[in-house]
Short mmCIF file of C-alpha atoms and ligand atoms in Angstrom, two decimals:
data_model
loop_
_atom_site.label_atom_id
_atom_site.label_comp_id
_atom_site.label_asym_id
_atom_site.label_seq_id
_atom_site.Cartn_x
_atom_site.Cartn_y
_atom_site.Cartn_z
CA MET A 1 -74.94 30.31 83.85
CA ASP A 2 -72.07 33.38 84.26
CA LEU A 3 -73.25 36.55 82.27
CA ASN A 4 -69.55 36.91 81.29
CA THR A 5 -68.90 33.92 79.83
CA LEU A 6 -72.69 34.85 77.43
CA GLY A 7 -70.91 37.72 76.46
CA TRP A 8 -71.93 40.33 78.80
CA ASP A 9 -70.05 43.14 79.49
CA PRO A 10 -69.05 46.61 80.60
CA PHE A 11 -71.54 47.77 77.32
CA PHE A 12 -74.35 45.48 77.93
CA ALA A 13 -73.85 46.18 82.11
CA GLN A 14 -74.14 50.56 81.26
CA HIS A 15 -77.41 49.72 78.93
CA PHE A 16 -79.33 47.76 81.38
CA LYS A 17 -78.76 50.23 84.78
CA PRO A 18 -82.91 51.42 83.82
CA PHE A 19 -83.88 47.45 83.70
CA GLN A 20 -81.77 46.57 87.00
CA ASP A 21 -84.71 49.22 88.68
CA GLN A 22 -87.56 47.54 87.49
CA HIS A 23 -86.12 43.82 88.88
CA LEU A 24 -85.25 42.53 85.89
CA ALA A 25 -82.67 40.25 84.69
CA PRO A 26 -80.20 40.24 81.92
CA ALA A 27 -80.71 37.00 79.33
CA ARG A 28 -79.17 36.65 76.07
CA VAL A 29 -81.24 35.62 72.99
CA ALA A 30 -80.12 31.52 72.29
CA CYS A 31 -83.04 31.01 69.60
CA GLN A 32 -85.84 32.58 68.65
CA HIS A 33 -89.06 31.08 66.92
CA ARG A 34 -91.74 33.35 65.45
CA ASP A 35 -92.85 34.83 69.17
CA LEU A 36 -91.48 32.18 71.32
CA TYR A 37 -87.68 32.63 72.51
CA LEU A 38 -85.03 30.57 74.49
CA VAL A 39 -82.81 33.06 76.28
CA CYS A 40 -79.94 32.49 78.45
CA GLY A 41 -79.08 34.06 82.06
CA GLU A 42 -77.91 33.42 85.50
CA ALA A 43 -81.10 31.44 86.10
CA GLY A 44 -79.71 29.55 82.78
CA GLU A 45 -81.85 28.54 80.09
CA LEU A 46 -85.53 30.05 79.99
CA THR A 47 -88.49 30.46 77.40
CA ALA A 48 -89.52 33.69 77.16
CA GLU A 49 -92.29 35.58 74.98
CA VAL A 50 -92.43 39.41 74.77
CA PRO A 51 -95.69 41.16 75.90
CA GLY A 52 -98.50 41.91 73.82
CA LYS A 53 -97.75 45.50 74.20
CA TRP A 54 -94.56 44.66 72.94
CA ARG A 55 -96.06 43.74 69.43
CA HIS A 56 -98.34 47.00 69.44
CA GLU A 57 -95.83 49.26 69.63
CA ALA A 58 -93.00 48.07 67.47
CA CYS A 59 -92.51 50.36 64.45
CA SER A 60 -90.06 47.87 62.64
CA ARG A 61 -89.87 44.29 62.66
CA ALA A 62 -85.95 45.09 63.83
CA ASP A 63 -87.73 46.25 67.19
CA PHE A 64 -88.29 42.61 68.47
CA PRO A 65 -84.99 40.81 69.60
CA ALA A 66 -83.25 38.28 67.57
CA VAL A 67 -80.53 35.61 68.09
CA GLY A 68 -77.70 37.57 70.14
CA ASP A 69 -79.70 40.14 71.54
CA TRP A 70 -79.43 40.98 74.97
CA THR A 71 -82.91 41.34 76.93
CA ALA A 72 -84.36 42.42 80.19
CA VAL A 73 -86.22 39.82 81.32
CA LYS A 74 -88.96 38.55 84.06
CA PRO A 75 -88.74 35.16 85.47
CA ARG A 76 -92.76 33.69 85.54
CA GLU A 77 -93.09 30.11 86.48
CA PRO A 78 -89.89 28.13 86.79
CA GLY A 79 -88.73 28.15 83.06
CA LYS A 80 -90.61 30.72 81.59
CA ALA A 81 -89.86 34.81 81.35
CA THR A 82 -91.36 37.74 79.87
CA ILE A 83 -89.03 39.74 77.92
CA HIS A 84 -89.36 43.63 78.73
CA GLY A 85 -86.59 45.51 77.24
CA LEU A 86 -83.73 44.85 74.34
CA LEU A 87 -80.32 46.29 75.08
CA PRO A 88 -78.60 48.10 72.02
CA ARG A 89 -77.02 46.31 69.58
CA LYS A 90 -73.14 46.72 69.12
CA SER A 91 -73.77 44.78 65.85
CA ARG A 92 -76.41 43.71 63.61
CA PHE A 93 -77.33 41.54 60.74
CA ALA A 94 -80.54 42.02 59.04
CA ARG A 95 -82.82 41.11 56.06
CA LYS A 96 -84.72 43.72 54.05
CA VAL A 97 -87.99 42.53 54.03
CA ALA A 98 -91.13 43.22 51.99
CA GLY A 99 -93.84 45.89 53.89
CA GLY A 100 -93.70 47.56 57.11
CA ARG A 101 -96.06 46.56 59.81
CA GLU A 102 -97.61 50.11 59.35
CA ARG A 103 -97.72 50.43 55.43
CA HIS A 104 -97.81 54.68 55.94
CA GLN A 105 -95.24 54.35 58.78
CA GLY A 106 -91.83 53.13 57.15
CA GLY A 107 -92.42 53.02 53.12
CA ASP A 108 -92.24 49.98 51.70
CA THR A 109 -89.14 47.61 53.09
CA ASP A 110 -88.50 46.25 56.85
CA GLU A 111 -86.17 45.10 58.29
CA GLN A 112 -85.75 41.87 60.08
CA ILE A 113 -82.59 41.26 62.37
CA ILE A 114 -80.86 37.78 61.87
CA ALA A 115 -78.53 37.74 64.73
CA ALA A 116 -77.08 40.78 66.89
CA ASN A 117 -74.01 41.11 68.70
CA ILE A 118 -71.52 39.11 66.77
CA ASP A 119 -67.94 39.94 67.55
CA THR A 120 -66.36 38.75 64.87
CA LEU A 121 -67.48 37.38 61.52
CA PHE A 122 -65.64 34.50 60.04
CA LEU A 123 -66.22 34.90 55.84
CA VAL A 124 -65.19 31.55 54.66
CA ASN A 125 -64.15 30.44 51.15
CA GLY A 126 -63.17 27.46 49.51
CA LEU A 127 -59.75 27.10 47.98
CA ASP A 128 -61.03 24.67 45.92
CA GLY A 129 -63.05 25.83 42.75
CA ASP A 130 -65.04 27.71 44.72
CA PHE A 131 -62.24 30.54 45.34
CA ASN A 132 -64.01 33.81 44.26
CA LEU A 133 -62.44 37.24 44.93
CA ARG A 134 -65.50 38.76 44.13
CA ARG A 135 -67.59 37.54 46.07
CA LEU A 136 -65.46 37.98 48.85
CA GLU A 137 -66.05 41.66 48.56
CA ARG A 138 -69.30 42.01 48.98
CA TYR A 139 -69.43 39.50 51.78
CA LEU A 140 -66.47 42.20 53.27
CA ILE A 141 -68.77 45.45 52.48
CA MET A 142 -71.61 43.45 54.18
CA ALA A 143 -69.48 42.86 56.92
CA TRP A 144 -68.45 46.40 57.77
CA ASP A 145 -71.93 47.08 57.57
CA SER A 146 -72.74 44.96 60.27
CA GLY A 147 -70.26 46.08 63.05
CA ALA A 148 -68.69 43.21 63.37
CA SER A 149 -65.08 42.72 62.73
CA PRO A 150 -64.85 40.45 59.70
CA VAL A 151 -62.11 37.93 59.16
CA VAL A 152 -61.39 36.14 56.06
CA VAL A 153 -60.82 32.04 56.59
CA LEU A 154 -59.53 30.35 53.42
CA ASN A 155 -60.84 26.38 53.86
CA LYS A 156 -59.50 23.40 52.24
CA THR A 157 -55.96 23.97 51.98
CA ASP A 158 -55.45 20.49 51.71
CA GLN A 159 -56.90 21.23 47.90
CA CYS A 160 -54.64 23.89 47.33
CA PRO A 161 -51.02 24.03 45.89
CA GLU A 162 -50.85 27.50 45.30
CA ILE A 163 -51.96 28.47 49.50
CA GLU A 164 -49.22 31.56 49.61
CA GLU A 165 -50.77 33.29 46.25
CA ARG A 166 -53.80 33.06 47.28
CA VAL A 167 -53.59 34.27 51.07
CA ALA A 168 -51.95 37.16 49.11
CA GLN A 169 -54.63 38.24 46.08
CA VAL A 170 -57.08 37.99 49.16
CA GLU A 171 -54.75 40.10 51.37
CA GLU A 172 -54.98 42.56 48.42
CA VAL A 173 -58.61 42.69 48.73
CA ALA A 174 -59.52 42.65 51.78
CA LEU A 175 -57.04 45.41 52.95
CA GLY A 176 -56.14 44.72 56.59
CA VAL A 177 -58.55 42.16 57.20
CA PRO A 178 -56.68 38.81 59.17
CA VAL A 179 -56.53 36.31 56.79
CA HIS A 180 -56.27 32.77 57.68
CA PRO A 181 -55.96 29.68 55.78
CA ILE A 182 -57.21 26.19 57.61
CA SER A 183 -58.46 23.07 56.56
CA ALA A 184 -61.58 22.16 58.93
CA LEU A 185 -61.63 18.93 57.50
CA GLU A 186 -58.01 17.79 58.52
CA GLN A 187 -57.78 20.39 61.32
CA LYS A 188 -55.32 22.59 60.46
CA GLY A 189 -54.48 25.98 61.21
CA LEU A 190 -57.37 26.00 63.37
CA GLU A 191 -55.35 27.46 66.37
CA ALA A 192 -54.68 30.79 64.23
CA LEU A 193 -58.87 31.44 65.15
CA SER A 194 -58.40 30.94 68.68
CA PRO A 195 -57.93 34.56 69.45
CA TYR A 196 -61.18 35.25 68.09
CA LEU A 197 -62.79 32.44 70.14
CA GLY A 198 -62.13 33.16 73.88
CA ALA A 199 -64.34 33.47 77.00
CA GLY A 200 -67.63 35.43 76.03
CA LYS A 201 -66.81 36.43 72.21
CA THR A 202 -69.12 35.33 69.88
CA VAL A 203 -68.71 34.52 66.47
CA ALA A 204 -70.57 33.77 63.07
CA VAL A 205 -69.68 31.67 60.21
CA VAL A 206 -70.86 33.32 56.49
CA GLY A 207 -70.17 31.87 53.21
CA SER A 208 -71.59 30.02 50.30
CA SER A 209 -73.08 26.96 50.39
CA GLY A 210 -70.08 24.10 50.62
CA VAL A 211 -67.54 25.91 51.41
CA GLY A 212 -67.38 23.90 54.95
CA LYS A 213 -69.04 26.15 57.24
CA SER A 214 -70.76 23.30 59.27
CA THR A 215 -67.49 21.25 59.34
CA LEU A 216 -65.46 24.30 60.67
CA ILE A 217 -68.17 24.75 63.53
CA ASN A 218 -68.13 21.26 64.20
CA SER A 219 -64.22 21.02 64.29
CA LEU A 220 -64.63 24.01 67.27
CA LEU A 221 -67.18 22.52 68.69
CA GLY A 222 -65.25 19.34 69.15
CA GLU A 223 -68.20 17.34 68.16
CA GLU A 224 -70.66 16.39 65.41
CA LYS A 225 -73.27 18.75 66.47
CA LEU A 226 -74.26 19.83 62.83
CA GLN A 227 -74.71 17.53 59.87
CA VAL A 228 -72.14 18.69 57.03
CA ASN A 229 -74.07 19.02 53.71
CA ALA A 230 -77.30 19.00 55.18
CA VAL A 231 -79.72 21.68 54.63
CA ARG A 232 -80.77 23.32 57.74
CA GLN A 233 -83.97 25.37 57.05
CA GLY A 234 -85.99 22.68 56.69
CA ASP A 235 -85.93 21.43 60.03
CA SER A 236 -86.75 24.93 62.08
CA ARG A 237 -89.81 25.67 59.52
CA GLY A 238 -93.04 24.73 60.85
CA ARG A 239 -91.79 23.79 64.06
CA HIS A 240 -93.75 25.41 66.97
CA THR A 241 -91.55 24.90 69.99
CA THR A 242 -87.82 26.14 70.70
CA THR A 243 -85.94 23.06 70.76
CA HIS A 244 -82.23 23.27 69.40
CA ARG A 245 -80.24 26.80 70.32
CA GLU A 246 -78.54 28.72 67.85
CA LEU A 247 -76.54 30.17 69.96
CA LEU A 248 -73.72 27.56 70.79
CA PHE A 249 -71.15 27.28 73.37
CA LEU A 250 -67.52 26.15 72.58
CA PRO A 251 -65.78 24.07 75.08
CA ASN A 252 -63.07 27.36 75.50
CA GLY A 253 -65.72 29.80 76.29
CA GLY A 254 -66.64 31.28 73.13
CA LEU A 255 -69.82 31.22 71.35
CA ILE A 256 -70.81 30.78 67.79
CA VAL A 257 -74.08 32.08 66.29
CA ASP A 258 -75.56 29.55 63.57
CA THR A 259 -79.05 30.27 62.30
CA PRO A 260 -80.94 29.65 59.21
CA GLY A 261 -80.53 33.17 58.53
CA MET A 262 -76.89 33.41 58.92
CA ARG A 263 -76.58 31.20 56.27
CA GLU A 264 -78.64 32.49 54.14
CA LEU A 265 -77.39 35.79 54.47
CA GLN A 266 -77.90 38.03 51.45
CA VAL A 267 -75.12 40.18 50.21
CA TRP A 268 -76.98 43.33 50.46
CA ALA A 269 -75.27 46.71 50.35
CA ASP A 270 -76.07 50.27 50.53
CA GLU A 271 -74.24 53.38 48.90
CA GLU A 272 -72.28 54.09 52.07
CA ASP A 273 -71.04 50.66 52.49
CA LEU A 274 -70.24 50.76 48.61
CA SER A 275 -67.54 53.15 49.17
CA GLY A 276 -66.12 51.26 52.27
CA GLY A 277 -65.43 48.38 50.69
CA PHE A 278 -64.23 50.04 47.63
CA GLU A 279 -62.38 53.04 49.15
CA ASP A 280 -59.28 52.46 46.15
CA VAL A 281 -62.22 52.68 43.27
CA GLU A 282 -63.53 55.78 45.02
CA GLU A 283 -60.49 58.00 45.59
CA LEU A 284 -59.79 57.09 42.16
CA ALA A 285 -63.29 58.38 40.93
CA ALA A 286 -62.73 61.71 43.07
CA GLN A 287 -60.20 62.41 40.69
CA CYS A 288 -62.52 62.23 37.48
CA ARG A 289 -62.81 64.95 35.22
CA PHE A 290 -66.79 64.92 35.75
CA GLY A 291 -68.72 64.74 39.01
CA ASP A 292 -70.80 62.33 37.58
CA CYS A 293 -68.73 60.00 35.63
CA GLN A 294 -69.70 56.19 35.07
CA HIS A 295 -66.34 55.47 34.28
CA GLN A 296 -67.48 54.32 30.86
CA ARG A 297 -65.93 56.05 28.09
CA GLU A 298 -66.37 59.71 29.74
CA PRO A 299 -63.00 61.92 28.96
CA GLY A 300 -60.76 62.38 31.64
CA CYS A 301 -61.62 59.12 34.03
CA ALA A 302 -59.49 58.73 36.22
CA VAL A 303 -60.79 55.28 36.92
CA ARG A 304 -60.41 53.98 33.44
CA ARG A 305 -57.15 55.37 33.24
CA ALA A 306 -55.88 53.72 36.55
CA VAL A 307 -57.06 50.09 34.80
CA ALA A 308 -54.95 51.07 31.53
CA ARG A 309 -51.80 51.79 33.97
CA GLY A 310 -52.40 48.17 35.41
CA ALA A 311 -53.12 49.87 38.72
CA LEU A 312 -56.58 48.92 39.26
CA ASP A 313 -57.98 45.26 38.52
CA PRO A 314 -60.27 45.21 35.47
CA GLY A 315 -62.45 42.80 37.64
CA ARG A 316 -62.48 44.80 40.99
CA LEU A 317 -63.94 48.10 38.67
CA ARG A 318 -66.32 45.29 37.40
CA SER A 319 -67.52 44.07 40.59
CA TYR A 320 -67.94 47.83 41.79
CA LEU A 321 -69.83 48.80 38.47
CA LYS A 322 -71.98 46.07 38.92
CA LEU A 323 -72.59 46.56 42.72
CA LYS A 324 -73.31 50.00 41.94
CA ARG A 325 -75.79 49.03 39.66
CA GLU A 326 -77.76 46.74 41.76
CA ILE A 327 -77.86 49.33 44.19
CA GLU A 328 -78.97 52.10 41.88
CA ASN A 329 -81.57 49.80 41.21
CA LEU A 330 -83.07 48.84 44.49
CA THR A 331 -82.72 52.80 45.78
CA ARG A 332 -85.02 53.00 42.66
CA ARG A 333 -87.49 50.55 43.23
CA GLN A 334 -87.86 51.57 46.88
CA GLU A 335 -88.51 54.74 46.19
CA HIS A 336 -90.85 53.91 43.72
CA LYS A 337 -92.94 51.88 45.95
CA ALA A 338 -92.79 54.73 48.99
CA ARG A 339 -94.14 57.20 46.22
CA LEU A 340 -96.62 54.48 45.97
CA ALA A 341 -97.45 54.19 49.19
CA GLU A 342 -97.35 58.24 49.90
CA ARG A 343 -100.21 58.08 47.10
CA ALA A 344 -102.18 56.09 48.99
CA HIS A 345 -101.89 57.07 52.21
CA GLN A 346 -103.12 60.71 50.92
CA LYS A 347 -106.32 58.82 49.26
CA ASN A 348 -106.95 57.66 52.33
CA GLY A 349 -105.66 59.83 55.04
CA ARG A 350 -106.23 63.39 53.82
CA LYS A 351 -109.16 62.87 51.80
CA LYS A 352 -110.60 65.49 54.23
CA ARG A 353 -107.84 67.84 54.01
CA GLU A 354 -107.73 70.54 51.33
CA LYS A 355 -106.63 68.81 48.06
CA LYS A 356 -102.99 68.87 47.11
CA THR A 357 -101.71 68.03 43.92
CA PRO A 358 -99.79 64.74 44.09
CA ILE A 359 -96.23 65.94 42.82
CA GLU A 360 -96.09 63.59 39.81
CA GLU A 361 -98.96 65.71 38.48
CA LEU A 362 -97.43 69.13 38.72
P1 GDP B 401 -71.35 24.48 54.15
O1 GDP B 401 -72.23 24.02 53.10
O2 GDP B 401 -70.48 25.49 53.91
O3 GDP B 401 -71.86 24.05 55.68
O4 GDP B 401 -70.08 22.98 53.80
P2 GDP B 401 -69.99 21.94 54.60
O5 GDP B 401 -69.28 22.07 55.92
O6 GDP B 401 -71.14 20.85 54.36
O7 GDP B 401 -68.95 20.89 53.46
C1 GDP B 401 -69.14 20.94 52.39
C2 GDP B 401 -68.06 19.98 51.54
O8 GDP B 401 -66.94 20.25 52.13
C3 GDP B 401 -68.24 18.62 52.39
O9 GDP B 401 -68.16 17.55 51.85
C4 GDP B 401 -67.18 18.60 53.30
O10 GDP B 401 -66.47 17.43 54.15
C5 GDP B 401 -65.98 19.17 52.47
N1 GDP B 401 -64.98 20.13 53.36
C6 GDP B 401 -65.34 21.08 54.10
N2 GDP B 401 -63.96 21.39 54.96
C7 GDP B 401 -63.15 21.36 54.00
C8 GDP B 401 -61.65 20.80 54.26
O11 GDP B 401 -60.79 21.61 54.79
N3 GDP B 401 -61.04 20.20 52.84
C9 GDP B 401 -61.63 19.31 52.03
N4 GDP B 401 -61.00 18.99 51.26
N5 GDP B 401 -63.43 19.34 51.81
C10 GDP B 401 -64.02 20.26 52.96
ZN1 ZN B 402 -64.65 58.03 35.79
#
């Protein structure tokens, strides 16, 4: 398999140099199941494992290879390899999971990588009853956070009499992000997606259930590879071998990452992403009289003023405030748990040292 077809580029070549000296070969992860990987490289497909040493040294689950990652492998017996290195990621989708490997190391939440090195993320929305701008905003924030470039795909044009209005509405929310109306079912408008699907380019498809992700992927693959409407997590759990690929090759040379994790992707964001997706609201908030204005009933609130003037959509403000609240709650939860872990650590690890008064008791 040609490395460039697999998405290899100067960025990865640069970071591979130290591994080259160790006579390792580059290979991209096409599927992961627990400790077992399917990787693709110049030698074709190999079943690969990370050595036990890796497991001891990893601080976080994010240190393990995930679908889309480039690794440095040493081929063993025919068809098998050991993974010795992981190249830096150009983009990453992660899931927060409870508990780090070592509680005292990383506090409470850990990150698990769902997919890596995706160039373009198709955010699929249905133009039927499912159409939801607020949800789209949250997906956009998540996309920006990942490092992949978002592209909005409005599917089911065949079900929608007011396509142009919808596109205009989305463009207003998606500030500068390309918006493409298509019908995956009728295979209309798909040519607009081809610039993102060239040789060696990697895309992933996200969106809520029923928007037509499987139908779109099938159309792009030109075959019925995925069962439309099927819930796919069932077919990968409890399986002990990597029999299917989650990095799929498109006929024109592009690659699609389709994993159960990507499909279930939780829209999650932290404070930094919030401003990334709501620059207009944040700009207004900077003009509020009080620095800690909650934009509720405070005097001199520039955000409320903008809503009253009709310059800011009240729905957009609502979703901003909702997301902000969720983030604050999550942050508080994490801080609380981190404090608990810290206290446990103090009890166990520092027993012999001089007794310190815990902060809570001061
Ligand atoms: P997924 O859950 O996002 O993977 O959605 P599916 O691809 O399984 O599609 C959900 C339903 O929407 C199926 O009944 C599809 O046939 C239908 N669907 C998908 N794309 C289109 C489209 O462009 N137009 C219409 N009318 N229906 C579509
Ligand atoms: Zn305000």
